[in-house]
XYZ file of C-alpha atoms in Angstrom:
124
model
C 83.539 116.637 113.713
C 84.713 116.125 110.151
C 88.408 115.507 109.750
C 90.650 114.658 106.813
C 94.228 113.674 107.640
C 96.630 113.536 104.779
C 100.125 112.328 104.892
C 102.978 110.715 103.012
C 104.754 113.641 101.424
C 108.509 113.983 101.255
C 111.491 114.813 99.106
C 112.456 112.735 96.240
C 114.528 112.882 93.052
C 112.944 113.189 89.580
C 111.705 109.808 88.416
C 110.953 108.684 92.003
C 107.726 107.694 93.663
C 105.614 108.645 96.619
C 102.217 107.390 98.065
C 99.983 109.888 99.780
C 97.191 108.806 102.162
C 94.066 110.567 103.327
C 91.859 109.127 106.107
C 88.407 110.601 106.686
C 86.339 110.614 109.810
C 83.245 112.415 111.105
C 81.061 111.833 108.141
C 79.603 109.141 106.000
C 82.298 108.010 103.702
C 80.162 106.418 101.042
C 78.731 108.410 98.101
C 81.189 111.311 98.314
C 83.679 112.851 96.080
C 87.231 112.566 97.362
C 89.989 114.430 95.631
C 93.609 115.516 95.699
C 94.600 119.111 94.946
C 97.963 120.757 94.894
C 99.325 124.264 95.281
C 102.729 125.707 94.598
C 103.896 129.012 96.036
C 102.269 131.945 94.134
C 100.014 129.490 92.166
C 96.410 128.704 92.294
C 95.268 125.389 93.858
C 94.591 122.970 91.083
C 92.832 119.600 90.942
C 95.049 116.583 90.465
C 92.680 113.657 90.719
C 89.384 112.634 92.241
C 87.303 109.487 93.008
C 83.704 108.807 93.620
C 83.599 106.665 96.702
C 80.415 104.921 95.788
C 81.233 103.475 92.392
C 84.979 104.146 92.252
C 84.948 106.284 89.088
C 88.076 108.460 88.763
C 89.226 111.648 87.046
C 92.698 112.925 86.354
C 94.267 116.131 85.382
C 96.043 115.826 81.980
C 99.397 116.559 83.576
C 99.411 113.473 85.732
C 97.608 110.920 83.510
C 99.658 107.763 83.270
C 101.810 108.687 86.248
C 99.404 109.100 89.195
C 96.769 106.686 90.455
C 93.994 107.358 92.964
C 92.541 104.503 94.895
C 90.484 103.819 97.971
C 90.119 101.392 100.982
C 86.482 101.661 101.965
C 87.003 99.669 105.187
C 89.506 102.175 106.289
C 87.805 105.305 104.966
C 90.979 106.107 103.199
C 92.007 107.279 99.702
C 95.514 106.948 98.307
C 97.445 108.796 95.683
C 100.251 106.766 94.081
C 102.657 109.097 92.338
C 105.220 107.637 89.924
C 107.688 109.199 87.527
C 107.650 112.380 89.549
C 108.859 115.571 87.896
C 110.120 118.867 89.411
C 106.906 120.573 88.325
C 105.000 118.207 90.678
C 106.510 120.060 93.624
C 103.622 121.484 95.702
C 101.618 121.239 98.823
C 99.122 118.420 98.282
C 95.694 118.632 99.916
C 93.050 115.936 100.354
C 89.469 117.188 99.916
C 85.912 115.831 100.299
C 82.468 116.926 99.098
C 78.960 115.490 99.269
C 77.742 116.847 95.944
C 80.636 117.142 93.566
C 79.699 118.094 89.999
C 83.182 119.181 88.848
C 85.674 116.591 90.272
C 88.840 118.741 89.780
C 87.226 122.101 90.875
C 88.165 123.092 94.433
C 84.905 125.096 94.877
C 82.939 121.861 94.840
C 84.594 120.437 97.961
C 83.621 121.386 101.486
C 86.280 119.644 103.697
C 90.013 119.826 103.370
C 93.042 118.154 104.952
C 95.952 120.111 106.379
C 98.199 119.377 103.378
C 101.428 117.436 102.928
C 104.477 118.726 101.074
C 105.908 116.983 98.015
C 109.281 118.148 96.714
C 110.876 116.732 93.600
C 114.456 117.682 92.705
C 116.040 117.383 89.385
């Protein structure tokens, strides 16, 4: 069965850093879109960043450019999200996602599989 396990969330002060991890299993990792989405209470789930596992191309939401970095370890079937210079507005539940045919990297409708989510809380 397909499984995405995301982890690494926590509570930090503004300006701090966190690294999230997402390990995939149950499907062929290569040539997939892997992304990170986030959702705050009462808000829509929004795309944060994504990576194409085949060639490594990446996409970022404007709100996180220059602060967040997505990367992958193909041998471990794992993607990472390094978050630096965190702001209170980054507070949300963060979800890892995967899709075989992703045309819109930051659109949640293009992803089939989802992790359980990991909470990120940033205090001022």
